[in-house]
PDB file of C-alpha atoms (C1' of nucleotides) in Angstrom:
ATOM      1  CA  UNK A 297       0.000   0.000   0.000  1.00  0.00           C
ATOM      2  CA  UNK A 298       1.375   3.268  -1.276  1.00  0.00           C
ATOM      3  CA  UNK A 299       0.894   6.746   0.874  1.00  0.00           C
ATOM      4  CA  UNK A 300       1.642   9.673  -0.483  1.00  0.00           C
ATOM      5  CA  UNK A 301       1.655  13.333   0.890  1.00  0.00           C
ATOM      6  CA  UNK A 302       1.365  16.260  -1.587  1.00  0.00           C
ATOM      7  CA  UNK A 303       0.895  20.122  -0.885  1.00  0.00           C
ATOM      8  CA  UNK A 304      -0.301  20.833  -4.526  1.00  0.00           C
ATOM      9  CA  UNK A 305      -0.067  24.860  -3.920  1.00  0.00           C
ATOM     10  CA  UNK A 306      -3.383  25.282  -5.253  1.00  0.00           C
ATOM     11  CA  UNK A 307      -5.590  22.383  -6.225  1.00  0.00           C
ATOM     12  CA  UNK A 308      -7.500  23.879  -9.162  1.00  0.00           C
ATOM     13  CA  UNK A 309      -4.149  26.035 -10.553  1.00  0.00           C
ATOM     14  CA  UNK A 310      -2.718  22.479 -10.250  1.00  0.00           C
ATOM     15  CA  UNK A 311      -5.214  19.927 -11.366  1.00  0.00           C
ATOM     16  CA  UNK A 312      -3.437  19.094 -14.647  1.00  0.00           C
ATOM     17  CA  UNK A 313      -0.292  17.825 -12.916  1.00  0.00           C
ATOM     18  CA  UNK A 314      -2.359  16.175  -9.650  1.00  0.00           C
ATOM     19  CA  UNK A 315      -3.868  13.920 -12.473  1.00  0.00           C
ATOM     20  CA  UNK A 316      -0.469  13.047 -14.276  1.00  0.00           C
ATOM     21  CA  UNK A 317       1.375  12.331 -11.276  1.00  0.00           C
ATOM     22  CA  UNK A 318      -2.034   9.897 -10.056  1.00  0.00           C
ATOM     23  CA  UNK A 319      -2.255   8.422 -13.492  1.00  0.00           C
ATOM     24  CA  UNK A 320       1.519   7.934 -13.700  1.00  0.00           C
ATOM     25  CA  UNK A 321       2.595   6.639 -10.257  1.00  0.00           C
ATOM     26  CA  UNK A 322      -1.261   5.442  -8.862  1.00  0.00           C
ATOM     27  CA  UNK A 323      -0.429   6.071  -4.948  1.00  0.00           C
ATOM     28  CA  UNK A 324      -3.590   3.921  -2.486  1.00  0.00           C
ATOM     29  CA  UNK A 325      -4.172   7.450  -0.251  1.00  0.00           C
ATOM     30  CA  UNK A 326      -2.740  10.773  -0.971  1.00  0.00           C
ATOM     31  CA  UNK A 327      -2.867  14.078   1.663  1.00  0.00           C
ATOM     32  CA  UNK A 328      -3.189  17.084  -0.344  1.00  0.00           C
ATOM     33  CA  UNK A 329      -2.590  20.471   1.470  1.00  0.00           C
ATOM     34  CA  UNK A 330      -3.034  23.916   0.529  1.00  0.00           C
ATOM     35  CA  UNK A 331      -5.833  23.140  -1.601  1.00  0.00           C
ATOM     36  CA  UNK A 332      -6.538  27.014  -1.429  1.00  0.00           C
ATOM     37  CA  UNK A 333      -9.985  26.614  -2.452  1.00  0.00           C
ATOM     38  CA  UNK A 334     -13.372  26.543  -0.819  1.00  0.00           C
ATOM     39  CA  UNK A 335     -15.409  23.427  -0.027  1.00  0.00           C
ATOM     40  CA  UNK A 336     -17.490  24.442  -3.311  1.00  0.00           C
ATOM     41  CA  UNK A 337     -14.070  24.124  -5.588  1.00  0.00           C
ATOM     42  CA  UNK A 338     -13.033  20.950  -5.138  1.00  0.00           C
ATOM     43  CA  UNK A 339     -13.305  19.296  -8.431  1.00  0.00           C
ATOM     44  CA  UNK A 340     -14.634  16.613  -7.014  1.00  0.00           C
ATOM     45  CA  UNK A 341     -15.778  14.967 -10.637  1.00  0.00           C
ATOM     46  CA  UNK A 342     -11.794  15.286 -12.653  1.00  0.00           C
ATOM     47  CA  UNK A 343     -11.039  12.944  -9.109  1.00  0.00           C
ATOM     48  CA  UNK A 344     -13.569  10.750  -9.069  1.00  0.00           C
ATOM     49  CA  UNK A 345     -12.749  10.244 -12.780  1.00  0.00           C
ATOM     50  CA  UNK A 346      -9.260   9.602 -12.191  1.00  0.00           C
ATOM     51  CA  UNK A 347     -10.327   6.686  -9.856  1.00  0.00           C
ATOM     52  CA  UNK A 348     -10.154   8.482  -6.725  1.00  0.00           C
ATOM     53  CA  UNK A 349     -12.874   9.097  -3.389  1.00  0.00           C
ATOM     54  CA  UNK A 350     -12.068  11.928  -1.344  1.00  0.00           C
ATOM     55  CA  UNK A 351     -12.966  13.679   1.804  1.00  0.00           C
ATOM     56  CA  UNK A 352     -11.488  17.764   2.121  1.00  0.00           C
ATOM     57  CA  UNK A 353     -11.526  20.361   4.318  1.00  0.00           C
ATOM     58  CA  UNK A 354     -11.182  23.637   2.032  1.00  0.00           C
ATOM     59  CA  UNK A 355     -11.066  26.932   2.595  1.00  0.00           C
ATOM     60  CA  UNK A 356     -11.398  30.436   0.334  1.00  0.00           C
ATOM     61  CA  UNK A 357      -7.502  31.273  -0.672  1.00  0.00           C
ATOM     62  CA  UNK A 358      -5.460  29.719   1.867  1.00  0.00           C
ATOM     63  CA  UNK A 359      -5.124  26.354   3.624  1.00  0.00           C
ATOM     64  CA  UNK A 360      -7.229  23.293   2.693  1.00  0.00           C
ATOM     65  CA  UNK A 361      -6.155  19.676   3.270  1.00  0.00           C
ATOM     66  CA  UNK A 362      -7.619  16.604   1.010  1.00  0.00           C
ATOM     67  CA  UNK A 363      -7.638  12.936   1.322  1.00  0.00           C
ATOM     68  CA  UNK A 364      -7.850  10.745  -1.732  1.00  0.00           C
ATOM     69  CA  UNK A 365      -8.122   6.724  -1.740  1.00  0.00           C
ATOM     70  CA  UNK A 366      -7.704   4.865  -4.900  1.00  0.00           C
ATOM     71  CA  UNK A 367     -10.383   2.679  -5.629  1.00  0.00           C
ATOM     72  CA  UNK A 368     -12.711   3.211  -2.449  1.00  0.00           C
ATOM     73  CA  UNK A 369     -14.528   6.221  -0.107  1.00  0.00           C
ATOM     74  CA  UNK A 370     -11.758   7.232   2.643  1.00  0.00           C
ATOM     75  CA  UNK A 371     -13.572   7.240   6.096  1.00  0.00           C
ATOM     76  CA  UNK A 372     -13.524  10.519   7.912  1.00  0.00           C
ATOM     77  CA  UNK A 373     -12.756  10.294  11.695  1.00  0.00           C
ATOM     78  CA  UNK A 374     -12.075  13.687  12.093  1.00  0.00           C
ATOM     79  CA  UNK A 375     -11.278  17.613  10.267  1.00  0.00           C
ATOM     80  CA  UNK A 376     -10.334  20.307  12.283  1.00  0.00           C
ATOM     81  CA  UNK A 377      -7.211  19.812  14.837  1.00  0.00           C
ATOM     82  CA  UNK A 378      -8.548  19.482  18.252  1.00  0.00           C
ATOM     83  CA  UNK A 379      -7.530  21.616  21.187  1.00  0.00           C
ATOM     84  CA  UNK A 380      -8.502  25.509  20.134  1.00  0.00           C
ATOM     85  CA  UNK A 381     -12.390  26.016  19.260  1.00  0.00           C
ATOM     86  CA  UNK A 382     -11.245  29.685  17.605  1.00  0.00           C
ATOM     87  CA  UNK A 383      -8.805  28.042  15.064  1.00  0.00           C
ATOM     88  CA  UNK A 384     -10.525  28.364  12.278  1.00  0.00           C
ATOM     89  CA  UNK A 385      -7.646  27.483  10.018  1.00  0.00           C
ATOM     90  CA  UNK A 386      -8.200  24.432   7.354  1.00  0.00           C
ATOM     91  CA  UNK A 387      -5.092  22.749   8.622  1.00  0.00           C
ATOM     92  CA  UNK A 388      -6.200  19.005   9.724  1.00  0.00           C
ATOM     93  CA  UNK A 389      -8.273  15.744   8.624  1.00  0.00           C
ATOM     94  CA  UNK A 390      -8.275  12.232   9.222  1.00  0.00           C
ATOM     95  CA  UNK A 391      -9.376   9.466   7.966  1.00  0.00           C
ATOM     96  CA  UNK A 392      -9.327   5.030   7.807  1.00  0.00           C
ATOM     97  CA  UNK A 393      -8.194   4.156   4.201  1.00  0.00           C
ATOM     98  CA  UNK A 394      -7.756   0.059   3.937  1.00  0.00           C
ATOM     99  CA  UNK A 395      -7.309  -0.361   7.486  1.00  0.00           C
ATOM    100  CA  UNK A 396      -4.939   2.518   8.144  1.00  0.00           C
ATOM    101  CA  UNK A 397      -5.200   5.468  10.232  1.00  0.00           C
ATOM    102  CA  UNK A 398      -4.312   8.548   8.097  1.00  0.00           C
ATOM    103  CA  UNK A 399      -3.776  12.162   9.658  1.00  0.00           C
ATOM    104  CA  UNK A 400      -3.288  14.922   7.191  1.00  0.00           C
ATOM    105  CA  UNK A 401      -2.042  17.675   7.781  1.00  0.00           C
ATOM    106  CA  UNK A 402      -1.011  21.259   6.672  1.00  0.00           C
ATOM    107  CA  UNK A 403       1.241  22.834   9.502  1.00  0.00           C
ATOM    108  CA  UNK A 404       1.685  27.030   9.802  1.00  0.00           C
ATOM    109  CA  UNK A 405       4.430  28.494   8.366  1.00  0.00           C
ATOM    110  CA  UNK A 406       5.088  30.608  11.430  1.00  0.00           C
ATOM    111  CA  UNK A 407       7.015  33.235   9.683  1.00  0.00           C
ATOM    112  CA  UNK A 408       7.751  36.194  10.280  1.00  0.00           C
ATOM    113  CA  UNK A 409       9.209  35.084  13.464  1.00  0.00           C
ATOM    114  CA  UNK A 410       8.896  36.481  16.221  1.00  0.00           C
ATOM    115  CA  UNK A 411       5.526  37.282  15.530  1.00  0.00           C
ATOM    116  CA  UNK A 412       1.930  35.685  16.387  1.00  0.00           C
ATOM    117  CA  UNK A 413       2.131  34.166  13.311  1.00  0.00           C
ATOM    118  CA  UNK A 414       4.943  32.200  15.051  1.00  0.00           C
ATOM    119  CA  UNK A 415       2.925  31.769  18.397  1.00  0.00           C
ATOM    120  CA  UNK A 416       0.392  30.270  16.795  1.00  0.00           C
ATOM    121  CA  UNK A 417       2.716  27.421  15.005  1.00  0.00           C
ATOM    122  CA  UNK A 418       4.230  26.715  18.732  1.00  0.00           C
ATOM    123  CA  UNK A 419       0.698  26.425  19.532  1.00  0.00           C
ATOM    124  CA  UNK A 420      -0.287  24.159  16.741  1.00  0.00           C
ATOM    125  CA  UNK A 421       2.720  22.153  17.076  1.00  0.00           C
ATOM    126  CA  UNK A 422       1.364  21.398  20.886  1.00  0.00           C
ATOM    127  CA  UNK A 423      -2.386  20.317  20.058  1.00  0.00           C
ATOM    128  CA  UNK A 424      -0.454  18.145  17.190  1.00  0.00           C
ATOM    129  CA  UNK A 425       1.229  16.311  20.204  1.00  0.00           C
ATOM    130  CA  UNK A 426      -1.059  15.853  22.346  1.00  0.00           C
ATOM    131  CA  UNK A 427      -3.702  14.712  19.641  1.00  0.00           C
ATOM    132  CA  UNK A 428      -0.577  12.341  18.174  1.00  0.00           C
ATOM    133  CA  UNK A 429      -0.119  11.533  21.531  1.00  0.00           C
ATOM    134  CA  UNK A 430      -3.340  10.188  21.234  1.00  0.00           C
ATOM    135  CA  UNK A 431      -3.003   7.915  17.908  1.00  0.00           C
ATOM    136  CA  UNK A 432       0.472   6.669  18.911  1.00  0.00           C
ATOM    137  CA  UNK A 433      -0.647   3.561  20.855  1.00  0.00           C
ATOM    138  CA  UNK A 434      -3.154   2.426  18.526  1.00  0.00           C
ATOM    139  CA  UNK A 435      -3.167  -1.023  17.669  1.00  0.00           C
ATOM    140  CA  UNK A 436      -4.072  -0.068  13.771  1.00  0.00           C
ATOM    141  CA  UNK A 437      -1.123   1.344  11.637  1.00  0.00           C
ATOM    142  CA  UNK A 438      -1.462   5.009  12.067  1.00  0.00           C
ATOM    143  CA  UNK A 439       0.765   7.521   9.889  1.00  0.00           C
ATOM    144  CA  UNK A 440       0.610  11.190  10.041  1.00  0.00           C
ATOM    145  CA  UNK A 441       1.612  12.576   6.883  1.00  0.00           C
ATOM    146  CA  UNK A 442       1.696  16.163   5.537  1.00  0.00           C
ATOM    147  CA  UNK A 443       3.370  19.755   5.187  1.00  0.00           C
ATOM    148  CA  UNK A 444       5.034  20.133   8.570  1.00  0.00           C
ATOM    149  CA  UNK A 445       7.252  23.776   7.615  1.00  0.00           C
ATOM    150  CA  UNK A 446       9.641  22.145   9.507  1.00  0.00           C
ATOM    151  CA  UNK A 447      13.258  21.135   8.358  1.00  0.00           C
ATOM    152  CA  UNK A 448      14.033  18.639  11.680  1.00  0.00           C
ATOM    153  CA  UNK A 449      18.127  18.566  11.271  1.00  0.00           C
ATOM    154  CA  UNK A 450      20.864  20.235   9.259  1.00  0.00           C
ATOM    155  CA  UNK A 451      21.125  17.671   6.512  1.00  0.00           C
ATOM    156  CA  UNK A 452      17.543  18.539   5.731  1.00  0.00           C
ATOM    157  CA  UNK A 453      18.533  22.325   4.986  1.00  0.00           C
ATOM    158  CA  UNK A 454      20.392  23.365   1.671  1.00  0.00           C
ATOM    159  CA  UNK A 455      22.529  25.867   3.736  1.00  0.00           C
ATOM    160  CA  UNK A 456      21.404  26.133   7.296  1.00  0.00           C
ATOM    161  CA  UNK A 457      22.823  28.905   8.810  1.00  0.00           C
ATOM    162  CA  UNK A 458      21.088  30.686   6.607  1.00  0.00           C
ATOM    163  CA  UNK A 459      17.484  29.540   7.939  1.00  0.00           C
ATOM    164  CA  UNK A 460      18.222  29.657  11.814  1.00  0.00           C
ATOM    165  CA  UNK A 461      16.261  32.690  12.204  1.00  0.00           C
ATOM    166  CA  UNK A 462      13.469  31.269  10.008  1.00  0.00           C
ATOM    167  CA  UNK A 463      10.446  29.877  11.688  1.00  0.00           C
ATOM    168  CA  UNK A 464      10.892  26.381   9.580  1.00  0.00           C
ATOM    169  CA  UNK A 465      14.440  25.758  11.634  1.00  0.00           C
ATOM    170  CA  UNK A 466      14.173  27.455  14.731  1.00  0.00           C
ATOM    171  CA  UNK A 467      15.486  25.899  17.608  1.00  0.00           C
ATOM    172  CA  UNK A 468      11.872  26.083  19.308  1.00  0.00           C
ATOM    173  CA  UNK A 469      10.170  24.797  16.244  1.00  0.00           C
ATOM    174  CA  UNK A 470      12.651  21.773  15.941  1.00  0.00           C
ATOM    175  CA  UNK A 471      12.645  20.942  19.956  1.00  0.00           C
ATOM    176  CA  UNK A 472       9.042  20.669  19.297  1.00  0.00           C
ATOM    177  CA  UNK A 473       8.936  18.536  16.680  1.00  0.00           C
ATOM    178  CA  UNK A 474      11.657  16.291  18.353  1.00  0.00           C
ATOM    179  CA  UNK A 475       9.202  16.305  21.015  1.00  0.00           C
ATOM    180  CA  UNK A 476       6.605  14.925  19.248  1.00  0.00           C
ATOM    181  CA  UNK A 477       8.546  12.279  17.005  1.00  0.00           C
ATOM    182  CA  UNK A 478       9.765  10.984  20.609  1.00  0.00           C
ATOM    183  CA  UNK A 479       6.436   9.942  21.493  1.00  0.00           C
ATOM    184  CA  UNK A 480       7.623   6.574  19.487  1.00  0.00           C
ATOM    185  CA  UNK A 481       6.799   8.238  16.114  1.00  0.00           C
ATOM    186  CA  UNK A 482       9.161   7.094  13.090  1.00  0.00           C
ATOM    187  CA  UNK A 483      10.427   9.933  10.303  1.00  0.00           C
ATOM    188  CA  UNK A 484       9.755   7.324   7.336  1.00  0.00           C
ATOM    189  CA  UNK A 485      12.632   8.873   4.924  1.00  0.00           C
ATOM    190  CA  UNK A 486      15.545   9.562   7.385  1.00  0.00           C
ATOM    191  CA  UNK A 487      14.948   6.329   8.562  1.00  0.00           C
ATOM    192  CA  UNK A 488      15.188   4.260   5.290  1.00  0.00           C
ATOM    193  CA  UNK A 489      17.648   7.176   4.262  1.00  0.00           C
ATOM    194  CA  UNK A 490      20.255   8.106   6.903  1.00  0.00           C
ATOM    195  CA  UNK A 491      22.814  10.941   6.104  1.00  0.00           C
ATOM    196  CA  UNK A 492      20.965  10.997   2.934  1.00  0.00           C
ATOM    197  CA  UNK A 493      20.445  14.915   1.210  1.00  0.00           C
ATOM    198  CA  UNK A 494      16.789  14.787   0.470  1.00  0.00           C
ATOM    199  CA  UNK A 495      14.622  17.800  -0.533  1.00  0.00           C
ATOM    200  CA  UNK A 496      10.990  17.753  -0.796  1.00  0.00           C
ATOM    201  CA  UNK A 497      10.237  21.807  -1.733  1.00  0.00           C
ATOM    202  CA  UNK A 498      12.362  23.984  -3.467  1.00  0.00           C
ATOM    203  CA  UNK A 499      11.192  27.496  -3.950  1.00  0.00           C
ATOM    204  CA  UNK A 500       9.779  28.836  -6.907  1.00  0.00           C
ATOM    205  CA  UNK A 501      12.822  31.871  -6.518  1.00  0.00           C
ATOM    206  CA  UNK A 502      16.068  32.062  -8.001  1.00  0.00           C
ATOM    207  CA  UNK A 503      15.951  29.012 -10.022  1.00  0.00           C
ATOM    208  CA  UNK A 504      16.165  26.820  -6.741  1.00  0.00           C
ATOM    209  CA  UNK A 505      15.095  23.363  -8.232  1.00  0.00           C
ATOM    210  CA  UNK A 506      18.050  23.729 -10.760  1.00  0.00           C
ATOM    211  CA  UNK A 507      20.574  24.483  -7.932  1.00  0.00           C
ATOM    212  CA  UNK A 508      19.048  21.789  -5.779  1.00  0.00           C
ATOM    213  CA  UNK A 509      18.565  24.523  -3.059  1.00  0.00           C
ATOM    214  CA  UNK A 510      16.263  22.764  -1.544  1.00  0.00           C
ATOM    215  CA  UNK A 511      14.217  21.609   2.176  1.00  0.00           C
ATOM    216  CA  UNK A 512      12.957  18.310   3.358  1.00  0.00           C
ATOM    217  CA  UNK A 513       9.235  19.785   4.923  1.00  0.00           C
ATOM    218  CA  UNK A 514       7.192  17.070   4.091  1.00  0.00           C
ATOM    219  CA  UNK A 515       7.069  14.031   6.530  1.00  0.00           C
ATOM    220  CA  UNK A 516       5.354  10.787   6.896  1.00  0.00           C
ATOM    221  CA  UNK A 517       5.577  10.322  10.679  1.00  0.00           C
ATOM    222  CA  UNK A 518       4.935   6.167  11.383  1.00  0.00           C
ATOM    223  CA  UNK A 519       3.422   4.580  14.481  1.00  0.00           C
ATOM    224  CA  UNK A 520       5.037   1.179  15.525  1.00  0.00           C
ATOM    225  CA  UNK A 521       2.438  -1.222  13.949  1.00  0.00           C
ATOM    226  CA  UNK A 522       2.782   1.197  10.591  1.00  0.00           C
ATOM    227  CA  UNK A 523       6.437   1.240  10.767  1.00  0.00           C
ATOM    228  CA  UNK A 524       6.397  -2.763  11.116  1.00  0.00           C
ATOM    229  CA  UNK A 525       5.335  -2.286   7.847  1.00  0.00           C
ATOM    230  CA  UNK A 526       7.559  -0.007   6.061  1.00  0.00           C
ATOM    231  CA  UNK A 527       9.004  -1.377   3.059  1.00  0.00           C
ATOM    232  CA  UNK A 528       9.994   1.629   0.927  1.00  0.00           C
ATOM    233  CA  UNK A 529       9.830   5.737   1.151  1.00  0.00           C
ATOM    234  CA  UNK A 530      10.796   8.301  -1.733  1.00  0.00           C
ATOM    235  CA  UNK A 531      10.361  11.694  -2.867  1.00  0.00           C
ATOM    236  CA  UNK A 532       8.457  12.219  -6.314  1.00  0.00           C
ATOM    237  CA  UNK A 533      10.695  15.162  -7.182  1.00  0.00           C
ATOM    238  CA  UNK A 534      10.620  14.880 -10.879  1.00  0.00           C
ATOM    239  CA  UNK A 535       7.397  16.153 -10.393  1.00  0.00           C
ATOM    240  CA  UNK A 536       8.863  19.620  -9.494  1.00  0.00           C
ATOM    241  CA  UNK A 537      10.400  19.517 -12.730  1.00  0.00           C
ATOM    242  CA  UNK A 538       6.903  19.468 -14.561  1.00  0.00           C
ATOM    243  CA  UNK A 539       5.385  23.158 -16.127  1.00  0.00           C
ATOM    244  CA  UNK A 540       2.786  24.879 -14.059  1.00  0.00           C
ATOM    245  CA  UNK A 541       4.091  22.398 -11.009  1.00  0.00           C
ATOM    246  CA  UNK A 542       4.068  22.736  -7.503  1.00  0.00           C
ATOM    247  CA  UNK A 543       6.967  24.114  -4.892  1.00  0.00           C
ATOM    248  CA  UNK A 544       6.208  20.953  -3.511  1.00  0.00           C
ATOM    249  CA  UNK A 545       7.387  17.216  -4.405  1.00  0.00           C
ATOM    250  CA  UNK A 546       4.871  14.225  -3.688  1.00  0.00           C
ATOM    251  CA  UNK A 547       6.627  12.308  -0.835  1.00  0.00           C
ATOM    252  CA  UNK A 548       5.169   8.577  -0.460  1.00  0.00           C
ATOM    253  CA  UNK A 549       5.917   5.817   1.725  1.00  0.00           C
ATOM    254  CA  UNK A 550       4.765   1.946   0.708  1.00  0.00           C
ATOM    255  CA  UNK A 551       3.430  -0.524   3.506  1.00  0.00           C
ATOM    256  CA  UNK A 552       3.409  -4.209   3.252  1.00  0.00           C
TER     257      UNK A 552
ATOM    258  C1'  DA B  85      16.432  44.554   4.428  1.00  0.00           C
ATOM    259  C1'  DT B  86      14.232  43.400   0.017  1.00  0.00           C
ATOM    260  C1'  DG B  87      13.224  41.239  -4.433  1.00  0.00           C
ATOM    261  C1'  DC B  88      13.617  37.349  -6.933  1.00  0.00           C
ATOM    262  C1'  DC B  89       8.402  33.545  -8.304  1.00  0.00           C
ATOM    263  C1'  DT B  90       3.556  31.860  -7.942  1.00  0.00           C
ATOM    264  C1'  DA B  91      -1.596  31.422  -6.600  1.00  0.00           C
ATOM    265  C1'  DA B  92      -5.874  33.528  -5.217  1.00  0.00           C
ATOM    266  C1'  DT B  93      -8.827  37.266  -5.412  1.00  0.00           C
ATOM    267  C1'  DG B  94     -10.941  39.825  -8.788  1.00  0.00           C
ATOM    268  C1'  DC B  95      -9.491  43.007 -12.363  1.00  0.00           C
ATOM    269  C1'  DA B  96      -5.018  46.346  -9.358  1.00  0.00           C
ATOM    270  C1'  DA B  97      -2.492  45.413  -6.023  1.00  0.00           C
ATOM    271  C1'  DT B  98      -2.354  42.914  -1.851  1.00  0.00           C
ATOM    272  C1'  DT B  99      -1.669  38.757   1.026  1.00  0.00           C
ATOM    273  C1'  DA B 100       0.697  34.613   1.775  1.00  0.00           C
ATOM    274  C1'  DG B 101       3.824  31.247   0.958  1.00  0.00           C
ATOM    275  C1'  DA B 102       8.816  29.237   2.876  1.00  0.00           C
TER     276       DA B 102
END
DNA sequence: ATGCCTAATGCAATTAGA
């Protein structure tokens, strides 16, 4: 079983390559983020075409997270990240896909930092533990999988000291996500990749892609039952070679 | 310190991304 995580950067500007990379590499569940369209503008029919169900969580211009199964309905457990009843960001759903547990999930950028933009992705980053902390023990495979605007070590930053002050490799914003992966969570790529350069967005400035000045942001975090499983993980990032593409690469993990 | 690029909104220029 293939997993995939995606932040497509705008799912109608980017429904053209969405269907390519389906149609070409056929992944069982995909999390899409930043869908960046209301609830209204999910084209629903072009992914039900394509062989896909999906449940989403959209939102008018920003945000928006998606969950796609090949072949079947996913089924929802939960939208909305629970812990703040004012959050009205589209950042969170979940859902059982073939017997897994899938959270996805679109984590705040944070920046500028400091900032309340930045409070509020400390604050995020919290509810995402304790609602992981949650999911951890369950017997089911469980694997939360999305955008998490975090860069968790050096090797996962084209030239770190020049992000330190950024709110994607702050010291605070990498203790935290330390803090949840320690919960017994396993960080599918490093894992099957150690000491491995691996980039999953690379901006659309300066011709980044081309200079491989890149950032590993994406994750697929694994529960022990789900990373039993783990046979293979890799980054689509031919993809980000495509016209009209995403920032983003797919990122995908397979599970026996 | 800012623009470099891109999407959405909505039709110009702003907001946000990372």
């Amino acid at each position: 079983m293939r997993i995939a995580t995606y932040n497509v950067n705008g799912i109608n500007g980017r429904l053209t390559v969405l269907l390519r990379w389906l149609a070409e590499t056929q992944p069982d569940a995909v999390c899409l983020q930043e869908l960046k369209a209301p609830d209204e503008k999910f084209p629903e029919a072009a992914i039900r075409e394509a062989g896909y169900g999906a449940i989403w969580h959209g939102q008018k211009s920003w945000n928006g997270v998606a969950i796609l199964a090949r072949g079947s309905d996913p089924v929802e457990t939960r939208r909305g990240l629970p812990g703040d009843p004012d959050d009205n960001h589209s950042r969170y759903i979940e859902a059982a896909v073939n017997g897994v547990l899938i959270g996805g999930l679109y984590l705040p950028n944070g920046n500028p930092r400091p900032g309340p933009k930045f409070d509020y992705k400390l604050r995020w980053m919290e509810r995402l533990s304790v609602h992981a902390g949650g999911l951890i023990g369950t017997d089911a495979p469980v694997v939360l999988a999305g955008d998490y605007n975090v860069m968790p070590t050096e090797l996962d930053v084209y030239k770190p000291e020049r992000w330190i002050d950024d709110a994607l490799f702050a010291p605070e914003v990498r203790a935290a996500f330390f803090r949840l992966v320690e919960q017994g969570w396993l960080d599918a790529l490093r894992h099957l990749h150690p000491g491995e350069t691996i980039y999953t967005f690379w901006d659309y400035f300066r011709n980044a892609y081309a200079r491989g000045a890149g950032l590993r942001i994406d994750h697929l975090l694994l529960n022990p039952p789900a990373a039993a499983r783990l046979k293979a993980a890799q980054v689509d990032s031919f993809v980000r070679g495509w016209e009209k593409t995403s920032d983003h690469a797919p990122v995908w993990i397979e599970l026996d």
